């Protein structure tokens, strides 16, 4: 049996708050350590041969959290772009952003536009979901399809935020929760899923590498035989 390697993996990075709580630390520290896990993962991607990694960083429902927590998350985003953009450029990473990111604070939108421009020539794709909700994404895509006078599954799919990315192979969620929380609902139709108990700040490139080996052993059928 020939092994098929995953090209596009998406991760719901969950469990920062619980990681902090377990240690008697504020949630903000959990988020900081979560950012470090992202950095570690992006730096460790090279040997895995992925075409695209998509990370769920902030959902359209995460605005419901306290003002302090939302503020902490936005500040971490600012800090991360500033500190890691040169690394992305040096490492041939091409940044994509999915979700309604234009609705974020104007200074963040500006930083993201700059990051997109600076990484446009990269070949390893990193997609970050910011202010992302699948219902919103599908509704926006359907509205565009309707405007073009063609409301078919194909026409909607071609207008999703992920239209430029390869088809989703594997969706991973950390922290033991077994739900999608409005992430990539359309794209997950035939994706493989993996739910692991590890809390996001403890996630390492080895976890991803293991998930990819696990994926390669699965048999995907897409309804046929
Ligand atoms: C994931 O960790 C990060 C974001 C949603 C931004 P959580 O903050 O959801 O952590 P838990 O689920 O409370 O442990
Ligand atoms: C999903 O996690 C969003 C991100 C990881 C960015 P949540 O922690 O917000 O999801 P729920 O509330 O447990 O469903
Ligand atoms: Mg959570």
Coordinates of N, CA and C and ligand atoms in Angstrom, one line a residue:
X1 N 0.9 -1.2 0.0 CA 0.0 0.0 0.0 C 0.9 1.2 0.0
X2 N 0.7 2.1 -1.0 CA 1.5 3.3 -1.0 C 1.0 4.3 0.0
X3 N 2.0 4.9 0.6 CA 1.6 6.0 1.6 C 1.4 7.3 1.0
X4 N 0.3 8.0 1.4 CA 0.1 9.3 0.8 C 0.4 10.3 1.9
X5 N 1.3 11.2 1.7 CA 1.6 12.2 2.7 C 0.6 13.4 2.7
X6 N 0.4 14.0 3.8 CA -0.5 15.1 3.8 C 0.2 16.4 3.3
X7 N -0.6 17.1 2.5 CA -0.1 18.4 1.9 C -0.5 19.6 2.7
X8 N -1.8 19.5 3.2 CA -2.3 20.6 3.9 C -2.9 20.2 5.3
X9 N -2.3 20.7 6.3 CA -2.8 20.4 7.7 C -3.3 21.7 8.3
X10 N -4.4 21.6 9.1 CA -4.9 22.7 9.8 C -5.0 22.3 11.3
X11 N -4.7 23.3 12.2 CA -4.7 23.0 13.6 C -5.5 24.0 14.4
X12 N -6.4 23.5 15.2 CA -7.1 24.3 16.2 C -6.3 24.3 17.4
X13 N -5.6 25.4 17.6 CA -4.6 25.5 18.7 C -5.3 25.8 20.0
X14 N -5.8 24.8 20.7 CA -6.6 25.0 21.9 C -5.9 24.6 23.2
X15 N -6.3 25.2 24.3 CA -5.8 24.8 25.6 C -4.8 25.7 26.3
X16 N -4.6 26.9 25.8 CA -3.7 27.8 26.4 C -4.1 28.2 27.8
X17 N -5.4 28.4 28.0 CA -6.0 28.8 29.3 C -5.8 27.7 30.3
X18 N -6.1 26.5 29.9 CA -6.0 25.4 30.8 C -4.6 25.1 31.2
X19 N -3.7 25.3 30.2 CA -2.2 25.1 30.5 C -1.8 26.0 31.6
X20 N -2.3 27.3 31.5 CA -1.9 28.3 32.5 C -2.5 28.0 33.9
X21 N -3.8 27.6 33.8 CA -4.6 27.3 35.0 C -3.9 26.2 35.8
X22 N -3.5 25.2 35.1 CA -2.9 24.0 35.8 C -1.6 24.4 36.6
X23 N -1.0 25.6 36.2 CA 0.2 26.0 36.8 C 0.0 27.2 37.7
X24 N -1.3 27.6 37.9 CA -1.6 28.7 38.7 C -1.2 30.1 38.1
X25 N -1.1 30.1 36.8 CA -0.6 31.3 36.1 C -1.8 32.0 35.4
X26 N -1.7 33.3 35.1 CA -2.8 34.0 34.3 C -2.9 33.4 32.9
X27 N -4.1 33.5 32.4 CA -4.3 33.0 31.0 C -3.4 33.6 30.0
X28 N -3.0 34.9 30.2 CA -2.1 35.6 29.3 C -0.8 34.9 29.1
X29 N -0.3 34.3 30.2 CA 1.0 33.5 30.1 C 0.7 32.3 29.2
X30 N -0.4 31.7 29.4 CA -0.7 30.5 28.5 C -0.7 30.9 27.0
X31 N -1.3 32.1 26.8 CA -1.2 32.6 25.4 C 0.2 32.9 24.9
X32 N 1.0 33.5 25.8 CA 2.4 33.7 25.4 C 3.1 32.4 25.1
X33 N 2.9 31.4 25.9 CA 3.5 30.1 25.7 C 2.9 29.5 24.4
X34 N 1.7 29.8 24.1 CA 1.1 29.3 22.9 C 1.8 29.9 21.6
X35 N 2.1 31.2 21.7 CA 2.9 31.8 20.6 C 4.2 31.1 20.4
X36 N 4.9 30.8 21.6 CA 6.2 30.1 21.5 C 6.0 28.7 20.8
X37 N 4.9 28.1 21.0 CA 4.6 26.8 20.4 C 4.5 27.0 18.8
X38 N 3.8 28.1 18.5 CA 3.7 28.4 17.0 C 5.1 28.6 16.4
X39 N 5.9 29.4 17.1 CA 7.2 29.7 16.6 C 8.0 28.5 16.4
X40 N 8.0 27.6 17.4 CA 8.7 26.3 17.4 C 8.3 25.5 16.2
X41 N 7.0 25.5 16.0 CA 6.4 24.6 15.0 C 6.8 25.1 13.6
X42 N 6.7 26.5 13.4 CA 7.0 27.0 12.1 C 8.5 26.8 11.8
X43 N 9.3 26.9 12.8 CA 10.8 26.6 12.6 C 11.1 25.2 12.3
X44 N 10.2 24.3 12.8 CA 10.5 22.9 12.7 C 9.8 22.2 11.5
X45 N 9.1 23.1 10.6 CA 8.3 22.5 9.6 C 9.1 21.9 8.4
X46 N 10.2 22.5 8.2 CA 11.0 22.1 7.0 C 11.0 20.7 6.6
X47 N 11.4 19.8 7.5 CA 11.6 18.4 7.0 C 10.2 17.6 6.8
X48 N 9.1 18.3 7.2 CA 7.9 17.6 7.1 C 7.2 17.5 5.7
X49 N 7.8 18.4 4.8 CA 7.3 18.4 3.4 C 5.9 18.8 3.2
X50 N 5.3 19.6 4.1 CA 4.0 20.1 4.0 C 3.9 21.2 2.9
X51 N 2.8 21.3 2.2 CA 2.7 22.5 1.3 C 2.1 23.6 2.0
X52 N 1.2 23.3 3.0 CA 0.5 24.4 3.7 C 0.1 24.0 5.1
X53 N 0.3 24.9 6.0 CA -0.1 24.7 7.4 C -1.1 25.9 7.7
X54 N -2.3 25.5 8.2 CA -3.2 26.6 8.6 C -3.5 26.5 10.1
X55 N -3.4 27.7 10.7 CA -3.5 27.8 12.2 C -4.7 28.6 12.6
X56 N -5.5 28.1 13.5 CA -6.7 28.9 14.0 C -6.2 29.7 15.2
X57 N -6.1 31.0 15.0 CA -5.5 31.8 16.0 C -6.5 32.7 16.8
X58 N -7.6 33.1 16.0 CA -8.6 33.9 16.7 C -9.9 33.7 16.0
X59 N -10.9 33.3 16.7 CA -12.2 33.0 16.0 C -13.1 34.2 16.1
X60 N -14.1 34.2 15.2 CA -15.1 35.3 15.2 C -15.9 35.3 16.5
X61 N -15.8 34.2 17.2 CA -16.5 34.1 18.5 C -15.6 34.5 19.7
X62 N -14.3 34.6 19.4 CA -13.4 34.9 20.6 C -13.6 36.3 21.1
X63 N -14.3 37.2 20.3 CA -14.6 38.6 20.8 C -15.4 38.5 22.1
X64 N -16.1 37.4 22.3 CA -16.9 37.3 23.5 C -16.1 37.2 24.8
X65 N -14.8 37.0 24.7 CA -14.0 36.9 25.9 C -13.8 38.3 26.6
X66 N -13.2 38.3 27.7 CA -13.1 39.6 28.4 C -12.3 40.6 27.6
X67 N -12.5 41.9 27.8 CA -11.8 42.9 27.1 C -10.3 42.7 27.3
X68 N -9.9 42.4 28.5 CA -8.5 42.2 28.9 C -7.9 41.1 28.0
X69 N -8.6 40.0 28.0 CA -8.0 38.8 27.3 C -7.9 39.1 25.8
X70 N -9.0 39.7 25.2 CA -9.0 40.1 23.8 C -7.8 41.0 23.5
X71 N -7.6 42.0 24.4 CA -6.5 43.0 24.3 C -5.1 42.2 24.3
X72 N -5.0 41.3 25.3 CA -3.8 40.5 25.3 C -3.5 39.8 24.0
X73 N -4.5 39.2 23.5 CA -4.4 38.4 22.3 C -4.0 39.3 21.1
X74 N -4.6 40.5 21.0 CA -4.3 41.4 19.9 C -2.8 41.9 20.1
X75 N -2.4 42.2 21.3 CA -1.0 42.6 21.5 C 0.0 41.5 21.2
X76 N -0.4 40.3 21.5 CA 0.5 39.2 21.2 C 0.7 39.1 19.6
X77 N -0.4 39.3 19.0 CA -0.4 39.3 17.5 C 0.5 40.4 17.0
X78 N 0.4 41.6 17.5 CA 1.3 42.7 17.1 C 2.8 42.3 17.3
X79 N 3.0 41.8 18.5 CA 4.4 41.4 18.9 C 5.0 40.3 18.0
X80 N 4.1 39.3 17.7 CA 4.5 38.2 16.9 C 4.9 38.6 15.5
X81 N 4.0 39.4 14.9 CA 4.3 39.8 13.5 C 5.6 40.6 13.5
X82 N 5.8 41.5 14.4 CA 7.0 42.3 14.4 C 8.3 41.4 14.6
X83 N 8.2 40.5 15.5 CA 9.4 39.7 15.8 C 9.7 38.6 14.8
X84 N 8.6 38.0 14.2 CA 8.8 36.8 13.4 C 8.8 37.1 11.9
X85 N 8.3 38.3 11.5 CA 8.3 38.5 10.0 C 9.6 38.3 9.3
X86 N 10.7 38.8 9.9 CA 12.0 38.6 9.2 C 12.4 37.1 9.0
X87 N 12.0 36.4 10.1 CA 12.2 34.9 10.0 C 11.4 34.3 8.9
X88 N 10.2 34.7 8.7 CA 9.3 34.1 7.7 C 10.0 34.4 6.3
X89 N 10.4 35.7 6.1 CA 11.0 36.1 4.9 C 12.2 35.3 4.6
X90 N 13.1 35.2 5.6 CA 14.4 34.4 5.5 C 14.1 32.9 5.2
X91 N 13.0 32.4 5.7 CA 12.8 31.0 5.6 C 11.8 30.6 4.5
X92 N 11.5 31.6 3.5 CA 10.7 31.3 2.3 C 9.3 31.0 2.7
X93 N 8.8 31.5 3.8 CA 7.4 31.3 4.2 C 6.5 32.3 3.5
X94 N 5.4 31.9 2.9 CA 4.4 32.8 2.3 C 3.2 32.8 3.2
X95 N 2.9 34.0 3.7 CA 1.8 34.1 4.7 C 0.5 34.3 3.9
X96 N -0.6 33.6 4.4 CA -1.9 33.8 4.0 C -2.7 34.1 5.2
X97 N -3.8 34.9 5.0 CA -4.6 35.1 6.2 C -6.1 34.8 5.8
X98 N -6.8 34.0 6.6 CA -8.2 33.7 6.3 C -9.0 34.3 7.4
X99 N -10.3 34.6 7.1 CA -11.2 35.2 8.0 C -11.4 36.6 7.7
X100 N -12.2 37.3 8.5 CA -12.5 38.7 8.3 C -11.5 39.6 8.9
X101 N -10.3 39.4 8.5 CA -9.1 40.1 9.2 C -9.1 41.6 8.9
X102 N -9.8 42.1 7.9 CA -9.8 43.5 7.6 C -10.6 44.3 8.7
X103 N -11.3 43.5 9.5 CA -12.1 44.2 10.6 C -11.3 44.3 11.9
X104 N -10.1 43.8 11.9 CA -9.3 44.0 13.1 C -8.8 45.4 13.2
X105 N -8.1 45.8 14.3 CA -7.7 47.2 14.5 C -6.9 47.6 13.3
X106 N -7.0 48.9 12.9 CA -6.3 49.4 11.7 C -4.8 49.2 11.7
X107 N -4.2 49.3 12.9 CA -2.7 49.1 12.9 C -2.4 47.7 12.6
X108 N -3.2 46.8 13.1 CA -2.9 45.3 12.8 C -3.2 45.0 11.3
X109 N -4.2 45.6 10.8 CA -4.5 45.4 9.4 C -3.3 45.9 8.5
X110 N -2.8 47.0 8.9 CA -1.6 47.6 8.2 C -0.4 46.6 8.3
X111 N -0.2 46.1 9.5 CA 1.0 45.2 9.7 C 0.8 43.9 8.9
X112 N -0.5 43.5 8.9 CA -0.7 42.2 8.1 C -0.5 42.5 6.6
X113 N -1.0 43.6 6.1 CA -0.8 43.9 4.7 C 0.7 43.9 4.3
X114 N 1.4 44.5 5.2 CA 2.9 44.6 5.0 C 3.5 43.2 5.0
X115 N 3.0 42.4 6.0 CA 3.5 41.0 6.1 C 3.2 40.2 4.8
X116 N 2.0 40.4 4.4 CA 1.5 39.7 3.1 C 2.4 40.1 2.0
X117 N 2.7 41.4 1.9 CA 3.5 41.9 0.7 C 4.9 41.3 0.8
X118 N 5.5 41.4 2.1 CA 6.9 41.0 2.2 C 7.1 39.5 2.0
X119 N 6.1 38.7 2.2 CA 6.2 37.2 2.1 C 5.6 36.6 0.8
X120 N 5.2 37.5 0.0 CA 4.4 37.1 -1.2 C 5.2 36.1 -2.1
X121 N 6.6 36.2 -2.1 CA 7.4 35.4 -2.9 C 7.7 34.0 -2.3
X122 N 7.3 33.8 -1.1 CA 7.7 32.5 -0.4 C 7.0 31.3 -1.0
X123 N 7.5 30.1 -0.7 CA 6.9 28.9 -1.3 C 6.3 28.0 -0.3
X124 N 6.6 28.2 1.0 CA 6.0 27.3 2.1 C 4.9 28.1 2.7
X125 N 3.7 27.6 2.5 CA 2.5 28.4 2.9 C 2.1 28.2 4.4
X126 N 1.9 29.4 5.0 CA 1.4 29.4 6.4 C 0.2 30.3 6.4
X127 N -1.0 29.6 6.6 CA -2.2 30.4 6.6 C -2.6 30.6 8.1
X128 N -3.0 31.8 8.4 CA -3.4 32.1 9.8 C -4.8 32.6 9.8
X129 N -5.7 31.9 10.6 CA -7.1 32.3 10.6 C -7.3 33.3 11.7
X130 N -7.7 34.5 11.3 CA -7.8 35.7 12.2 C -9.2 36.2 12.1
X131 N -9.9 36.4 13.2 CA -11.3 36.8 13.1 C -12.1 35.9 12.1
X132 N -11.8 34.6 12.3 CA -12.3 33.6 11.3 C -13.5 32.9 11.9
X133 N -14.5 32.7 11.1 CA -15.7 31.9 11.4 C -16.1 31.2 10.1
X134 N -16.3 29.9 10.1 CA -16.7 29.2 8.9 C -18.0 29.7 8.3
X135 N -19.0 29.9 9.2 CA -20.3 30.4 8.8 C -20.1 31.7 8.0
X136 N -19.4 32.6 8.6 CA -19.1 33.9 8.0 C -18.4 33.7 6.6
X137 N -17.4 32.9 6.6 CA -16.7 32.7 5.4 C -17.6 32.1 4.3
X138 N -18.4 31.1 4.6 CA -19.3 30.5 3.6 C -20.3 31.5 3.1
X139 N -20.9 32.3 4.1 CA -21.9 33.3 3.7 C -21.2 34.4 2.8
X140 N -20.0 34.8 3.1 CA -19.4 35.8 2.2 C -19.1 35.2 0.8
X141 N -18.7 33.9 0.8 CA -18.4 33.3 -0.5 C -19.7 33.1 -1.3
X142 N -20.8 32.7 -0.6 CA -22.1 32.5 -1.3 C -22.6 33.8 -1.8
X143 N -22.4 34.9 -1.1 CA -22.8 36.2 -1.6 C -22.1 36.6 -2.8
X144 N -20.8 36.3 -2.9 CA -20.0 36.6 -4.1 C -20.4 35.8 -5.2
X145 N -20.7 34.5 -5.0 CA -21.2 33.6 -6.0 C -22.5 34.1 -6.6
X146 N -23.4 34.5 -5.7 CA -24.7 35.0 -6.1 C -24.5 36.3 -7.0
X147 N -23.6 37.1 -6.6 CA -23.3 38.3 -7.4 C -22.9 38.0 -8.8
X148 N -22.1 36.9 -8.9 CA -21.7 36.4 -10.2 C -22.7 35.6 -10.9
X149 N -23.9 35.4 -10.2 CA -25.0 34.7 -10.9 C -24.8 33.2 -10.9
X150 N -24.0 32.6 -10.0 CA -23.7 31.2 -10.1 C -23.6 30.6 -8.8
X151 N -24.8 30.2 -8.2 CA -24.7 29.6 -6.8 C -24.7 28.1 -6.9
X152 N -23.4 27.6 -7.2 CA -23.2 26.1 -7.1 C -22.1 25.9 -6.1
X153 N -22.0 24.6 -5.7 CA -21.0 24.2 -4.7 C -19.6 24.7 -5.2
X154 N -19.4 24.4 -6.5 CA -18.1 24.7 -7.1 C -17.8 26.3 -7.0
X155 N -18.8 27.0 -7.4 CA -18.7 28.5 -7.4 C -18.5 29.0 -6.0
X156 N -19.1 28.4 -5.0 CA -18.9 28.9 -3.6 C -17.5 28.5 -3.2
X157 N -17.1 27.3 -3.4 CA -15.8 26.9 -3.0 C -14.7 27.7 -3.6
X158 N -14.9 28.1 -4.8 CA -13.9 29.0 -5.5 C -13.7 30.3 -4.9
X159 N -14.7 30.7 -4.0 CA -14.7 32.0 -3.4 C -14.5 32.0 -1.9
X160 N -14.2 30.8 -1.4 CA -13.8 30.7 0.0 C -12.5 31.4 0.3
X161 N -12.2 31.7 1.5 CA -10.9 32.4 1.9 C -9.7 31.4 1.6
X162 N -10.0 30.1 1.5 CA -9.0 29.2 1.3 C -8.8 28.8 -0.2
X163 N -9.5 29.5 -1.1 CA -9.5 29.1 -2.5 C -8.1 28.9 -3.1
X164 N -7.1 29.7 -2.6 CA -5.7 29.6 -3.1 C -4.9 28.4 -2.5
X165 N -5.5 27.8 -1.4 CA -4.7 26.8 -0.7 C -5.0 25.4 -1.2
X166 N -4.1 24.4 -1.0 CA -4.4 23.0 -1.4 C -5.6 22.5 -0.6
X167 N -6.3 21.4 -1.1 CA -7.4 20.9 -0.3 C -6.9 20.4 1.1
X168 N -7.8 20.5 2.1 CA -7.4 20.2 3.4 C -7.3 18.6 3.6
X169 N -6.2 18.2 4.1 CA -6.0 16.7 4.3 C -6.3 16.3 5.7
X170 N -5.8 17.1 6.7 CA -5.8 16.7 8.1 C -6.1 17.9 9.0
X171 N -7.1 17.7 9.9 CA -7.5 18.7 10.8 C -7.1 18.2 12.2
X172 N -6.3 18.9 12.9 CA -5.9 18.5 14.3 C -6.5 19.5 15.3
X173 N -7.0 19.0 16.4 CA -7.4 19.9 17.5 C -6.6 19.4 18.8
X174 N -6.0 20.3 19.5 CA -5.4 20.0 20.7 C -6.3 20.2 21.9
X175 N -5.9 19.7 23.1 CA -6.6 20.0 24.4 C -7.8 19.1 24.7
X176 N -8.0 18.1 23.9 CA -9.0 17.1 24.2 C -10.5 17.5 23.8
X177 N -10.7 18.7 23.4 CA -12.1 19.0 23.0 C -12.4 18.4 21.6
X178 N -13.6 17.8 21.5 CA -13.9 17.1 20.2 C -15.0 17.9 19.5
X179 N -14.6 19.1 19.0 CA -15.6 19.9 18.2 C -14.8 20.8 17.3
X180 N -15.5 21.4 16.3 CA -14.8 22.2 15.3 C -14.8 23.7 15.6
X181 N -15.7 24.1 16.5 CA -15.8 25.5 16.9 C -15.7 26.4 15.7
X182 N -16.5 26.1 14.7 CA -16.7 27.0 13.5 C -15.5 27.2 12.7
X183 N -14.6 26.1 12.6 CA -13.4 26.2 11.8 C -13.5 25.3 10.6
X184 N -13.2 25.9 9.5 CA -13.1 25.2 8.2 C -14.2 24.1 8.0
X185 N -15.5 24.5 8.2 CA -16.6 23.5 8.1 C -16.7 23.0 6.7
X186 N -16.6 23.9 5.7 CA -16.7 23.4 4.3 C -15.5 22.5 3.9
X187 N -14.3 23.0 4.3 CA -13.1 22.3 3.8 C -12.9 21.0 4.5
X188 N -13.6 20.8 5.7 CA -13.4 19.6 6.5 C -14.3 18.4 6.0
X189 N -15.0 18.6 4.9 CA -16.0 17.6 4.4 C -15.4 16.2 4.3
X190 N -14.2 16.2 3.8 CA -13.5 14.9 3.6 C -12.1 14.9 4.2
X191 N -11.9 15.8 5.1 CA -10.5 15.8 5.8 C -10.5 14.7 6.8
X192 N -9.3 14.2 7.1 CA -9.2 13.3 8.3 C -9.1 14.2 9.5
X193 N -9.5 13.6 10.7 CA -9.4 14.4 11.9 C -8.6 13.7 13.0
X194 N -8.0 14.6 13.7 CA -7.2 14.0 14.9 C -7.4 14.9 16.1
X195 N -7.9 14.3 17.1 CA -8.1 15.1 18.4 C -7.1 14.6 19.4
X196 N -6.2 15.4 19.9 CA -5.2 15.0 20.9 C -5.4 15.8 22.2
X197 N -5.0 15.1 23.3 CA -5.2 15.7 24.6 C -4.1 16.8 25.0
X198 N -3.0 16.8 24.3 CA -1.9 17.7 24.5 C -2.5 19.2 24.5
X199 N -2.1 20.0 25.5 CA -2.5 21.4 25.5 C -1.6 22.1 24.5
X200 N -2.2 23.2 23.9 CA -1.4 23.8 22.8 C 0.0 24.2 23.2
X201 N 0.3 24.9 24.3 CA 1.6 25.3 24.7 C 2.6 24.1 24.7
X202 N 2.1 22.9 24.9 CA 3.0 21.7 25.0 C 3.2 21.1 23.6
X203 N 2.6 21.6 22.6 CA 2.6 21.0 21.3 C 4.0 21.2 20.6
X204 N 4.6 20.2 20.1 CA 5.9 20.3 19.5 C 5.9 19.8 18.0
X205 N 6.9 20.2 17.3 CA 7.0 19.6 15.9 C 6.9 18.1 15.9
X206 N 7.4 17.5 16.9 CA 7.3 16.0 17.0 C 5.8 15.5 17.0
X207 N 5.0 16.2 17.7 CA 3.6 15.9 17.6 C 3.0 16.0 16.2
X208 N 3.4 17.0 15.5 CA 2.9 17.1 14.1 C 3.5 16.0 13.2
X209 N 4.7 15.7 13.4 CA 5.4 14.7 12.6 C 4.7 13.4 12.8
X210 N 4.3 13.1 14.1 CA 3.6 11.9 14.4 C 2.2 11.8 13.8
X211 N 1.6 13.0 13.8 CA 0.2 13.1 13.2 C 0.3 12.8 11.7
X212 N 1.4 13.3 11.1 CA 1.6 13.1 9.6 C 1.8 11.6 9.3
X213 N 2.5 10.9 10.2 CA 2.7 9.5 10.0 C 1.4 8.7 10.2
X214 N 0.7 9.1 11.2 CA -0.7 8.5 11.4 C -1.6 8.7 10.2
X215 N -1.5 10.0 9.7 CA -2.4 10.3 8.5 C -2.0 9.4 7.3
X216 N -0.7 9.2 7.1 CA -0.2 8.4 5.9 C -0.8 7.0 6.0
X217 N -1.1 6.5 7.1 CA -1.6 5.1 7.3 C -3.1 5.0 7.1
X218 N -3.8 6.1 7.0 CA -5.3 6.1 6.9 C -5.7 5.9 5.4
X219 N -6.9 5.3 5.3 CA -7.4 5.1 3.9 C -8.6 6.0 3.7
X220 N -8.4 6.9 2.7 CA -9.4 7.9 2.4 C -10.3 7.4 1.3
X221 N -11.6 7.5 1.4 CA -12.5 6.9 0.4 C -13.3 7.8 -0.4
X222 N -13.6 9.0 0.2 CA -14.4 10.0 -0.5 C -15.8 9.4 -1.0
X223 N -16.3 8.5 -0.3 CA -17.6 7.9 -0.7 C -17.6 6.8 -1.7
X224 N -16.4 6.7 -2.4 CA -16.3 5.6 -3.4 C -15.7 4.4 -2.8
X225 N -15.4 3.3 -3.6 CA -14.7 2.1 -3.1 C -13.7 1.6 -4.2
Ligands
LIG1 C1 -6.7 28.7 22.6 O1 -6.6 28.6 23.9 C2 -6.3 30.1 22.2 C3 -7.4 30.9 21.6 C4 -8.7 30.5 21.5 C5 -7.1 32.3 21.2 P1 -7.8 28.9 24.9 O2 -7.7 30.3 25.4 O3 -9.1 28.6 24.2 O4 -7.6 27.9 26.1 P2 -8.6 27.1 26.9 O5 -9.6 26.4 26.0 O6 -9.4 28.1 27.8 O7 -7.8 26.2 27.8
LIG2 C1 -11.3 27.7 19.0 O1 -11.1 27.5 20.4 C2 -10.6 28.9 18.5 C3 -9.2 28.9 18.5 C4 -8.4 27.9 18.9 C5 -8.6 30.1 18.0 P1 -12.1 28.0 21.5 O2 -11.5 27.7 22.8 O3 -12.5 29.4 21.2 O4 -13.4 27.1 21.2 P2 -14.5 26.7 22.2 O5 -15.1 27.9 22.9 O6 -13.9 25.7 23.2 O7 -15.5 26.0 21.3
LIG3 MG1 -10.3 27.0 24.2

